[in-house]
Coordinates of N, CA and C in Angstrom, one line a residue:
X1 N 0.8 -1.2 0.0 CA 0.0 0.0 0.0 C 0.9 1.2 0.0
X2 N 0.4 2.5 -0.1 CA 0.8 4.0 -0.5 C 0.5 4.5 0.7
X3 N -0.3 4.1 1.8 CA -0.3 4.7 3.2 C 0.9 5.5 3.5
X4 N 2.3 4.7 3.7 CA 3.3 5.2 4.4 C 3.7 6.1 3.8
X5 N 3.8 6.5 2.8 CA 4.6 7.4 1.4 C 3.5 8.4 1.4
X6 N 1.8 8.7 1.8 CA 1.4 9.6 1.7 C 1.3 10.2 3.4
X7 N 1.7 9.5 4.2 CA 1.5 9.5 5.6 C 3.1 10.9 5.7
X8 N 3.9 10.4 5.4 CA 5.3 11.1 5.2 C 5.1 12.1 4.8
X9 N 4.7 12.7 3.8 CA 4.3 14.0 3.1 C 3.1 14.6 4.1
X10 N 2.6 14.1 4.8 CA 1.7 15.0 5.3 C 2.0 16.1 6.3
X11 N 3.0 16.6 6.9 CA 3.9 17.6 7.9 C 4.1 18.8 6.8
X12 N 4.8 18.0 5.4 CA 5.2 19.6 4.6 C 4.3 20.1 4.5
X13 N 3.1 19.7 3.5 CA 1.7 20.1 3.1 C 1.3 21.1 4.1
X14 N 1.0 20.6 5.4 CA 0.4 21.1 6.3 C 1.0 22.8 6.9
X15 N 2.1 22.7 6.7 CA 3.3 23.9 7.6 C 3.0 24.8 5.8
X16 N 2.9 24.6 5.3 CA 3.0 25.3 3.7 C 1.7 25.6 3.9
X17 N -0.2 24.8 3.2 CA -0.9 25.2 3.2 C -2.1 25.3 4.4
X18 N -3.1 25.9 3.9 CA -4.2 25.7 5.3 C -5.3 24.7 4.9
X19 N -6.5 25.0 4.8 CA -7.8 24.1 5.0 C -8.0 23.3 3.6
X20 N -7.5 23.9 2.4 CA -7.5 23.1 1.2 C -6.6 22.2 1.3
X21 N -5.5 22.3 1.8 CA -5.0 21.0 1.6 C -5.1 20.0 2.8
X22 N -5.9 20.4 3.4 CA -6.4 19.3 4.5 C -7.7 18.3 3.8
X23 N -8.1 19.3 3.0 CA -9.3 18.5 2.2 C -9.4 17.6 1.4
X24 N -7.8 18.2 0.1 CA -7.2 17.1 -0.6 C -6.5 15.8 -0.1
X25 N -6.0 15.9 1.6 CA -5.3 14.7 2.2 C -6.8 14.0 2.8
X26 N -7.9 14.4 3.1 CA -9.0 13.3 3.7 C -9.7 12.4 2.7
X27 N -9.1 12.8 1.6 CA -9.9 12.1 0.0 C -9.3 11.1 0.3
X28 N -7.5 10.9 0.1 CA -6.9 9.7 0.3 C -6.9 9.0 1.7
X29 N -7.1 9.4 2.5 CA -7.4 8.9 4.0 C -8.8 8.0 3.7
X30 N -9.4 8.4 3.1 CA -11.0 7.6 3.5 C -10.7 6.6 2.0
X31 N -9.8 6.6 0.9 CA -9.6 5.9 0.7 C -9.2 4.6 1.1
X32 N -7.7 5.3 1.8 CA -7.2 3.6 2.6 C -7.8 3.2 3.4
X33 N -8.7 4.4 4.2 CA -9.5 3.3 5.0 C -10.4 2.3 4.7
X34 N -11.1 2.8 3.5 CA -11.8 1.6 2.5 C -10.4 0.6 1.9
X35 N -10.0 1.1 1.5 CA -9.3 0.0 1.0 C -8.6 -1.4 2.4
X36 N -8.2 -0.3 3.1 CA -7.7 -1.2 4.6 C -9.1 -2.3 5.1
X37 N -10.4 -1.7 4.9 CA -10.9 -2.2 5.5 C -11.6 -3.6 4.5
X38 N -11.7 -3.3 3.0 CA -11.6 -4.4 2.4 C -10.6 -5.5 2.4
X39 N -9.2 -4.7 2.4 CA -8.1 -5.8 2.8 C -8.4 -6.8 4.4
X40 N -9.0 -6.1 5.2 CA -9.4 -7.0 6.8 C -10.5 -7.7 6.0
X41 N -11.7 -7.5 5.2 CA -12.9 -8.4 5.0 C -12.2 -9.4 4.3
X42 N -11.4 -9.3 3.1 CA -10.8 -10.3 2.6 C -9.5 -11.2 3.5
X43 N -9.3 -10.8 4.6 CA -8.3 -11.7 6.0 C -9.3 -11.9 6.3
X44 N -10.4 -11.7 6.4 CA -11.4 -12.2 7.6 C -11.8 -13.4 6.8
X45 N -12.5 -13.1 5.5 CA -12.7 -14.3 4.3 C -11.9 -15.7 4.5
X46 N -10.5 -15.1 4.2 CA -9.5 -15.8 3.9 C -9.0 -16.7 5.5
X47 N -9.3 -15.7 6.8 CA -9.1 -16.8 7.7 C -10.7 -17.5 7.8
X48 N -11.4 -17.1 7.8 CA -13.1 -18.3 7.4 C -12.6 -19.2 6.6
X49 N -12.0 -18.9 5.6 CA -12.1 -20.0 4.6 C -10.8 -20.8 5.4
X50 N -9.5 -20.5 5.8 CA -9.0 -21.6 6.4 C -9.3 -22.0 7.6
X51 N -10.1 -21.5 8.1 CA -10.5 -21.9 9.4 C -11.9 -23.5 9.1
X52 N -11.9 -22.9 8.1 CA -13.3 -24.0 7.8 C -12.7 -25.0 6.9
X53 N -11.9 -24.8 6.0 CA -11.0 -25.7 5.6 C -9.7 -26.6 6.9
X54 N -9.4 -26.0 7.8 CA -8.6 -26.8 9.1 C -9.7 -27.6 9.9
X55 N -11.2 -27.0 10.0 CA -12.1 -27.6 10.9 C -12.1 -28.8 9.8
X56 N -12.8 -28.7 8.8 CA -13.0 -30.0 7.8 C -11.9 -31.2 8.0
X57 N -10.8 -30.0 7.6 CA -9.3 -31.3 7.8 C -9.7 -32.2 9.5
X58 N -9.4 -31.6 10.4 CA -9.6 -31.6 11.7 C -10.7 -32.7 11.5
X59 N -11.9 -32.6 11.1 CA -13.1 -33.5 11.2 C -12.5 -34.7 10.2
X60 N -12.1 -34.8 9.2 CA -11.6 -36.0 8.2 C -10.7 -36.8 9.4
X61 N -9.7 -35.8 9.9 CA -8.7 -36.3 10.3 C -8.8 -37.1 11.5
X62 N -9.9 -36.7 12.1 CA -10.7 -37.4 13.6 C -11.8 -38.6 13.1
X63 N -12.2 -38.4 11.7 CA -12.9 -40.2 11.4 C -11.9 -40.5 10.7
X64 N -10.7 -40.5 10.3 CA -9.5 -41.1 9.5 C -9.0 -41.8 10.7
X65 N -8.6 -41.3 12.3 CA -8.3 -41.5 13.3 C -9.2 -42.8 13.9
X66 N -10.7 -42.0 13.8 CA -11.4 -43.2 14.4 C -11.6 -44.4 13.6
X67 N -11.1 -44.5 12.1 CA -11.4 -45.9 11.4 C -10.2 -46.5 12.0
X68 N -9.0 -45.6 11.7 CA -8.1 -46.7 12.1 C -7.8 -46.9 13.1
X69 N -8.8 -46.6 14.5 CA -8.6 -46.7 15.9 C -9.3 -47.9 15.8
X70 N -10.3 -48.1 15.1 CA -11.6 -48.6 15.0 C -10.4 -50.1 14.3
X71 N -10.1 -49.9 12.8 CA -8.9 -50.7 12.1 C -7.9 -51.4 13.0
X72 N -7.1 -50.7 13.5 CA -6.6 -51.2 15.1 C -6.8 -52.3 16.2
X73 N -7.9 -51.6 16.4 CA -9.0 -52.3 17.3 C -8.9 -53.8 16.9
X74 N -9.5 -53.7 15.8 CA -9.7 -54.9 14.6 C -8.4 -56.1 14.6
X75 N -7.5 -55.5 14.3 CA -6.4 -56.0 14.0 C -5.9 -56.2 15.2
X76 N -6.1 -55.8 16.5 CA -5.5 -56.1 17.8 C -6.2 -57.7 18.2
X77 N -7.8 -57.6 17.9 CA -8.8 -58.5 18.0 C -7.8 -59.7 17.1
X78 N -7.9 -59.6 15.6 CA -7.4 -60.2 15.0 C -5.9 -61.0 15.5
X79 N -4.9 -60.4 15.8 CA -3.7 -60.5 16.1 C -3.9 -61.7 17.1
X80 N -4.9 -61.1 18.8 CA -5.0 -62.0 19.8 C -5.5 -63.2 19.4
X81 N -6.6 -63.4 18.5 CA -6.8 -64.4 18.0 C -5.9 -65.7 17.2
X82 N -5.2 -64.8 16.4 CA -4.2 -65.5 16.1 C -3.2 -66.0 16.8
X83 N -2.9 -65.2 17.8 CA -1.7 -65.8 18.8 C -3.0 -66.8 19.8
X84 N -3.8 -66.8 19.8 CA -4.6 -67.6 20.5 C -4.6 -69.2 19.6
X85 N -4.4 -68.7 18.5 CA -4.9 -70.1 17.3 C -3.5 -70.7 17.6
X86 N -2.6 -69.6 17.2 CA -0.8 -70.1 17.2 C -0.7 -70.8 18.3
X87 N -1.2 -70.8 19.6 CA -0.7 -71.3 20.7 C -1.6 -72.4 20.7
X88 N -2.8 -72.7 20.4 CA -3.6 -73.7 20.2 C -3.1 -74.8 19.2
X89 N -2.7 -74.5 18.2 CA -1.8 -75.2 17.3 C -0.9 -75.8 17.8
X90 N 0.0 -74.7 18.3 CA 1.3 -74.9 18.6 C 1.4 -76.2 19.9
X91 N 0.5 -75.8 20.9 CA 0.0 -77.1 21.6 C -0.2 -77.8 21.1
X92 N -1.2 -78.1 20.0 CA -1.4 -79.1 19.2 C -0.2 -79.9 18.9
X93 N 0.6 -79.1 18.2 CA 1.8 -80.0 17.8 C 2.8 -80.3 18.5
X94 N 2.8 -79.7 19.5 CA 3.6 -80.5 21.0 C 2.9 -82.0 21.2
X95 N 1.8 -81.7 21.5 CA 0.7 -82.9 21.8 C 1.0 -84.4 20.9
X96 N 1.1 -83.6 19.6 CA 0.7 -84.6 18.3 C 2.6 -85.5 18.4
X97 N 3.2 -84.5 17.8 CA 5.1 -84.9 18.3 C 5.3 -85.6 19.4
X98 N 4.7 -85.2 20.6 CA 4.9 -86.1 21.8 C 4.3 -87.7 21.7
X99 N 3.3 -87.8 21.2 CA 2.4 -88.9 20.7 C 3.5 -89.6 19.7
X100 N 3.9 -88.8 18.7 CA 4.5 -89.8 17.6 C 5.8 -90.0 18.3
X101 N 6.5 -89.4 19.5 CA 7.6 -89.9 19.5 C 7.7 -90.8 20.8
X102 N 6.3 -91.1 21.4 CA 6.2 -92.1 22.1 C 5.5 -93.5 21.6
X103 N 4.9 -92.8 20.5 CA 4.5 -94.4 19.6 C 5.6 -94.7 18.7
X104 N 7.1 -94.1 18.6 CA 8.3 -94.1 17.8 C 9.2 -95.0 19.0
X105 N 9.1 -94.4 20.2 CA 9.5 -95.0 21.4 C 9.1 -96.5 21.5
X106 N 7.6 -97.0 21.4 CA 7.2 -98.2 22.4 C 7.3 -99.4 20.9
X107 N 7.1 -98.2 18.9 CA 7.4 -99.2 18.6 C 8.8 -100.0 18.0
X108 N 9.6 -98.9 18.5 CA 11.4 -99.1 18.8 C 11.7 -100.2 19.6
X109 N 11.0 -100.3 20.8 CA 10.9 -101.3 21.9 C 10.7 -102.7 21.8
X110 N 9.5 -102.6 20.9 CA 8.8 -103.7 20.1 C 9.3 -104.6 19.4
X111 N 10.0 -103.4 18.3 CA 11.2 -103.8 17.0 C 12.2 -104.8 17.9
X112 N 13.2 -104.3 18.9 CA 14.0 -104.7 19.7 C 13.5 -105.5 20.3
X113 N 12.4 -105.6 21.1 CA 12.1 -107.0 21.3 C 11.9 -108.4 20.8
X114 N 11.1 -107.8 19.7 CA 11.2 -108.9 18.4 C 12.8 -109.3 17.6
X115 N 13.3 -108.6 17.6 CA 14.7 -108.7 17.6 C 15.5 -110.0 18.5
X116 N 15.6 -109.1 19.6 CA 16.1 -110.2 20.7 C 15.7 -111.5 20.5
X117 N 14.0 -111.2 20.3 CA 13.8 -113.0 20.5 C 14.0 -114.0 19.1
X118 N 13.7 -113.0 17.7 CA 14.8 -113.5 16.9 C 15.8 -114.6 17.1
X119 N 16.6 -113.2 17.8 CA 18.0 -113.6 17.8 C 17.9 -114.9 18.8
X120 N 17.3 -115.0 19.9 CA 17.1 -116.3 20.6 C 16.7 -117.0 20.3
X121 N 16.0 -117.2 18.9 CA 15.5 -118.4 18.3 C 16.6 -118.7 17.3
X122 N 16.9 -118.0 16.7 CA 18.0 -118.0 16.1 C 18.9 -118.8 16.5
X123 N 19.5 -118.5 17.5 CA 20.6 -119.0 18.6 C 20.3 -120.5 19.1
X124 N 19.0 -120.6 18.9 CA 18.4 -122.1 20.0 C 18.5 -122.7 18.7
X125 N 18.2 -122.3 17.0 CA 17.7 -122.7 16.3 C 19.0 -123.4 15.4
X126 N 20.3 -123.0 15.6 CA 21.4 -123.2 15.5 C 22.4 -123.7 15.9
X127 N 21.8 -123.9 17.4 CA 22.1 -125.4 18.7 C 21.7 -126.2 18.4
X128 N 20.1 -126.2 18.0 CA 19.8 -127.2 16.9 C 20.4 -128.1 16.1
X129 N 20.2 -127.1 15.4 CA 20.7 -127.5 13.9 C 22.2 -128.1 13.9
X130 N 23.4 -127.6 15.0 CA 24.0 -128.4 15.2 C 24.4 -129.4 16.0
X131 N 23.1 -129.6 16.7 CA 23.3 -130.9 17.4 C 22.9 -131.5 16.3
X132 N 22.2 -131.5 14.9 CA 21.0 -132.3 14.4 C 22.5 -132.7 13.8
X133 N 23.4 -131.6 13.3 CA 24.3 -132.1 12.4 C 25.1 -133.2 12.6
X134 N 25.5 -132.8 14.1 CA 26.5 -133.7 15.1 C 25.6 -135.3 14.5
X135 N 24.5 -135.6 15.5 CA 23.8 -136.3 14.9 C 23.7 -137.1 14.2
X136 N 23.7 -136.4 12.8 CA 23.7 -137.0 11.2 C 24.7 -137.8 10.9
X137 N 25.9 -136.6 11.3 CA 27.7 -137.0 11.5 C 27.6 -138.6 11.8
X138 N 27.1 -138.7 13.3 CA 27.2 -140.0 14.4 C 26.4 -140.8 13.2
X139 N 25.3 -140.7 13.0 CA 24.5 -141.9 12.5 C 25.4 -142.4 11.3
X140 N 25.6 -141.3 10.5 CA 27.0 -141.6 9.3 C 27.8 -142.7 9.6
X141 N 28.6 -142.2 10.8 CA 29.1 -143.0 11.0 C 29.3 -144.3 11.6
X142 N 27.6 -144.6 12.3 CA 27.3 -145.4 12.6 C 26.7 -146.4 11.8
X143 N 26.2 -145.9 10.9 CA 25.7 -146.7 9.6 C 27.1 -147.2 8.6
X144 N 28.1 -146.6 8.5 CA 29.6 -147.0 8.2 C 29.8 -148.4 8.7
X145 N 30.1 -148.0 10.2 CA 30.6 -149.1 10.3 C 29.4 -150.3 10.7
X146 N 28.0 -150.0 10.5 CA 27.1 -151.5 10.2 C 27.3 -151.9 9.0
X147 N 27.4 -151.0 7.9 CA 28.0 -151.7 6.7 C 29.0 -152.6 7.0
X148 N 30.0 -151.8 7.6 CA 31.2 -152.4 7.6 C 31.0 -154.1 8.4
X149 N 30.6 -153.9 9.6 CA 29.8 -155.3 10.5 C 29.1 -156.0 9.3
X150 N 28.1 -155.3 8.5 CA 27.7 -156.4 7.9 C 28.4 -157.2 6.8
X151 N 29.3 -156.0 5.9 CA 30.3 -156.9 5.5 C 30.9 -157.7 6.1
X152 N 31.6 -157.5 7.0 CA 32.4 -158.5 7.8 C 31.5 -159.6 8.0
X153 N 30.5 -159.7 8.7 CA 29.3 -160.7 9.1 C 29.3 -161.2 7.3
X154 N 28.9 -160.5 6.3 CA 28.7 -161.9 5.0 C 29.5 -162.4 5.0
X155 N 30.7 -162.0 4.9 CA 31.9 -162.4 5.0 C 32.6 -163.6 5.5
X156 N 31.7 -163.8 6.7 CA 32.0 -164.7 7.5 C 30.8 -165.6 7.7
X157 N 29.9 -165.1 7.3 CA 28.4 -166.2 7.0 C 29.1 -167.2 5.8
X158 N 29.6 -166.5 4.6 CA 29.7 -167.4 3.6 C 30.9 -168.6 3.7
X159 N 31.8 -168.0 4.7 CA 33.5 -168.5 5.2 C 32.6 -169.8 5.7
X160 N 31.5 -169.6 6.7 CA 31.0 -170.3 7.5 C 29.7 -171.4 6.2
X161 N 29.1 -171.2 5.8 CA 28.6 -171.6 5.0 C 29.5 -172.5 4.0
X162 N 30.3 -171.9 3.4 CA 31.6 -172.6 2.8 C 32.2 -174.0 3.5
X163 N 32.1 -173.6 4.6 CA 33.2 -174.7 5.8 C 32.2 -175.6 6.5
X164 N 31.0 -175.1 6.3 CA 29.7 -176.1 6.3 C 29.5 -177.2 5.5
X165 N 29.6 -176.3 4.1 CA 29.9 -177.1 2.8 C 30.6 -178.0 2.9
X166 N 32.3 -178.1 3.3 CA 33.4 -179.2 3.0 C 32.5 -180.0 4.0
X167 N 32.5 -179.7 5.2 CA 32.3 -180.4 7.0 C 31.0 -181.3 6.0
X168 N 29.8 -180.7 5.2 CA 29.0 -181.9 5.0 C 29.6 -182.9 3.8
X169 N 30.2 -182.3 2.8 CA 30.9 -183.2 2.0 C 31.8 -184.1 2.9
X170 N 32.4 -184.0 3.1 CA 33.6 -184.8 4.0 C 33.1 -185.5 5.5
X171 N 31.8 -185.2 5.8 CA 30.7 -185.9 6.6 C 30.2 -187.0 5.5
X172 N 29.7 -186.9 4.5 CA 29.1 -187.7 3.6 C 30.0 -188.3 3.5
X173 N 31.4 -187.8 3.0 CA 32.5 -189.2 2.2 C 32.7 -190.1 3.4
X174 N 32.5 -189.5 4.7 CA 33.5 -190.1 5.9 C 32.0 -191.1 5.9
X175 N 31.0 -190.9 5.6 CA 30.0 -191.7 5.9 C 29.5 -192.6 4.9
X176 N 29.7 -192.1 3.7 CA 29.7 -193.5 2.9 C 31.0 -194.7 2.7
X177 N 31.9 -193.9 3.5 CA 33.0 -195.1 3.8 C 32.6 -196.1 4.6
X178 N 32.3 -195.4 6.1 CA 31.7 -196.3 6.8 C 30.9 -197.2 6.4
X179 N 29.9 -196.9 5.7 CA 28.5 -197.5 4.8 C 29.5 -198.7 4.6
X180 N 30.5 -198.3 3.7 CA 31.1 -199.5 2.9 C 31.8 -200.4 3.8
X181 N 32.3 -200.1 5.4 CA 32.8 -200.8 5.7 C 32.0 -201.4 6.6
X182 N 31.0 -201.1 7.3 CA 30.0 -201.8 7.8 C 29.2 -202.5 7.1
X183 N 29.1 -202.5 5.5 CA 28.3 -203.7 4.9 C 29.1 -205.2 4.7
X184 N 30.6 -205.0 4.6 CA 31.0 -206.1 4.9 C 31.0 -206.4 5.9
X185 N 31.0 -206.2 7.5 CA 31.2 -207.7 8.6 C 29.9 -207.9 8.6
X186 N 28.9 -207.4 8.0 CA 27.0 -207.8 7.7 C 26.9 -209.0 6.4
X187 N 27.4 -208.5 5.8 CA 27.8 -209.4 4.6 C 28.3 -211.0 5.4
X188 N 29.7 -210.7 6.3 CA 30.1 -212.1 7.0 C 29.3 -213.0 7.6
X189 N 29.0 -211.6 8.5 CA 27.9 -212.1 9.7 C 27.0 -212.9 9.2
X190 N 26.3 -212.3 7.9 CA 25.3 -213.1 7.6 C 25.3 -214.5 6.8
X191 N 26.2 -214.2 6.2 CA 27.2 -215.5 5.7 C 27.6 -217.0 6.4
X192 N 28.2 -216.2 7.7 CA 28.2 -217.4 9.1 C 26.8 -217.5 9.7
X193 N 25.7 -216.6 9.6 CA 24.8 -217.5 10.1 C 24.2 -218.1 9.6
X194 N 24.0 -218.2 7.9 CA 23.4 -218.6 6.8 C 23.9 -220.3 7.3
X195 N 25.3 -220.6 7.1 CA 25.9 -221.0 7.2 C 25.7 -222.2 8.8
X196 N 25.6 -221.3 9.9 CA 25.6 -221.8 11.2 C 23.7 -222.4 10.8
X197 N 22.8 -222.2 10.2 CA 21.6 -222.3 10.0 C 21.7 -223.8 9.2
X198 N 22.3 -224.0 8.3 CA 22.6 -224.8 7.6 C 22.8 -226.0 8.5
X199 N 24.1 -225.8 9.0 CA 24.5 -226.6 9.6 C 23.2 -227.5 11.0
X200 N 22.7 -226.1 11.2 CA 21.7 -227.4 12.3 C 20.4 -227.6 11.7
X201 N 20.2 -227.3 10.3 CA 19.5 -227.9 9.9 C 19.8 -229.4 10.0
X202 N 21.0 -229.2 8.9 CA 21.5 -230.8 8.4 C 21.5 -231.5 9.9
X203 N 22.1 -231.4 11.1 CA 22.5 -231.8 12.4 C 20.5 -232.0 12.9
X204 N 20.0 -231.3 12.7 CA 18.5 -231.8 12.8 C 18.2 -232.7 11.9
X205 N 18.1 -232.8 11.0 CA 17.9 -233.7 10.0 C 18.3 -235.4 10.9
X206 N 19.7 -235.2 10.3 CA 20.5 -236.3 11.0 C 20.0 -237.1 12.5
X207 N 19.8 -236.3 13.0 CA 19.3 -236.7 14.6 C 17.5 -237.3 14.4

């Protein structure tokens, strides 16, 4: 504005003229005061209008606040829940792990026991098997040497058989000897009684 620059000149004017130029300085005076005073209506305007544009902001900015107090809210709800689920789970899987590593436990136990007794049949089954062999071994060689007895035994059946054989041939010869020598003093014998018959015939006769 020109206020200050006609505010300045107003001492010379005054000491130089009288009531005319007082008249010509109240023209511009009631100018700026119009003018000053439109300049305040348009501050006044201009703080209305940001006043009402900061209240607006202010009002957005207090339901922007309250959604996401409200959003928050939400998401706090949500969150708890989830750490409620996580821990529910998470138990869960402690629960579930503990289960499989005690049914990993009793059927390890199991395994191993079936094992062992395996192995002790195993072990009995192989005592067994070599006594059966021992066993086999013995009868082997027990059936060996019955061959062998029985060889020897034909062996000696037939030796004997054989020497039966001569013993009855040489029984026979020794007995058809006899035969022959026993039919002659039968032959004599009967000769002399033929003979001694004869005679007491004829000696009967005679008498």
């Amino acid at each position: 504005m020109d206020l200050s620059a006609d505010s300045g000149t107003l001492p010379s004017h005054t000491t130089v003229g009288g009531p005319v130029l007082e008249q010509e300085l109240s023209l511009p005076n009631a100018r700026c005061q119009a003018e000053s005073g439109g300049t305040i209506l348009l501050q006044l305007l201009e703080f209305k209008t940001h006043l009402l544009e900061a209240v607006e902001e202010l009002h957005i900015r207090r339901d922007a606040e309250t959604r996401f107090e409200d959003q928050i809210s939400k998401l706090a709800l949500e969150k708890q829940e989830l750490d409620w689920e996580k821990e529910s789970l998470q138990h869960q899987i402690e629960t579930v792990a503990n289960q499989h590593t005690e049914s990993l436990i009793s059927i390890k136990k199991q395994l191993q026991a079936k094992i062992r007794n395996i192995e002790e049949e195993k072990g009995k089954y192989q005592v067994s098997a070599e006594l059966k062999d021992k066993e086999i071994n013995n009868l082997k060689e027990e059936l060996k040497m019955l061959q062998l007895l029985k060889y020897n035994l034909e062996k000696k059946s037939s030796e004997l058989e054989q020497k039966l054989a001569l013993q009855n041939r040489s029984k026979d010869s020794h007995l058809n000897q006899l035969g022959r020598v026993g039919r002659r003093p039968l032959s004599l014998a009967s000769s002399s009684q033929k003979k001694q018959i004869s005679c007491r015939h004829s000696t009967s006769q005679l008498a």
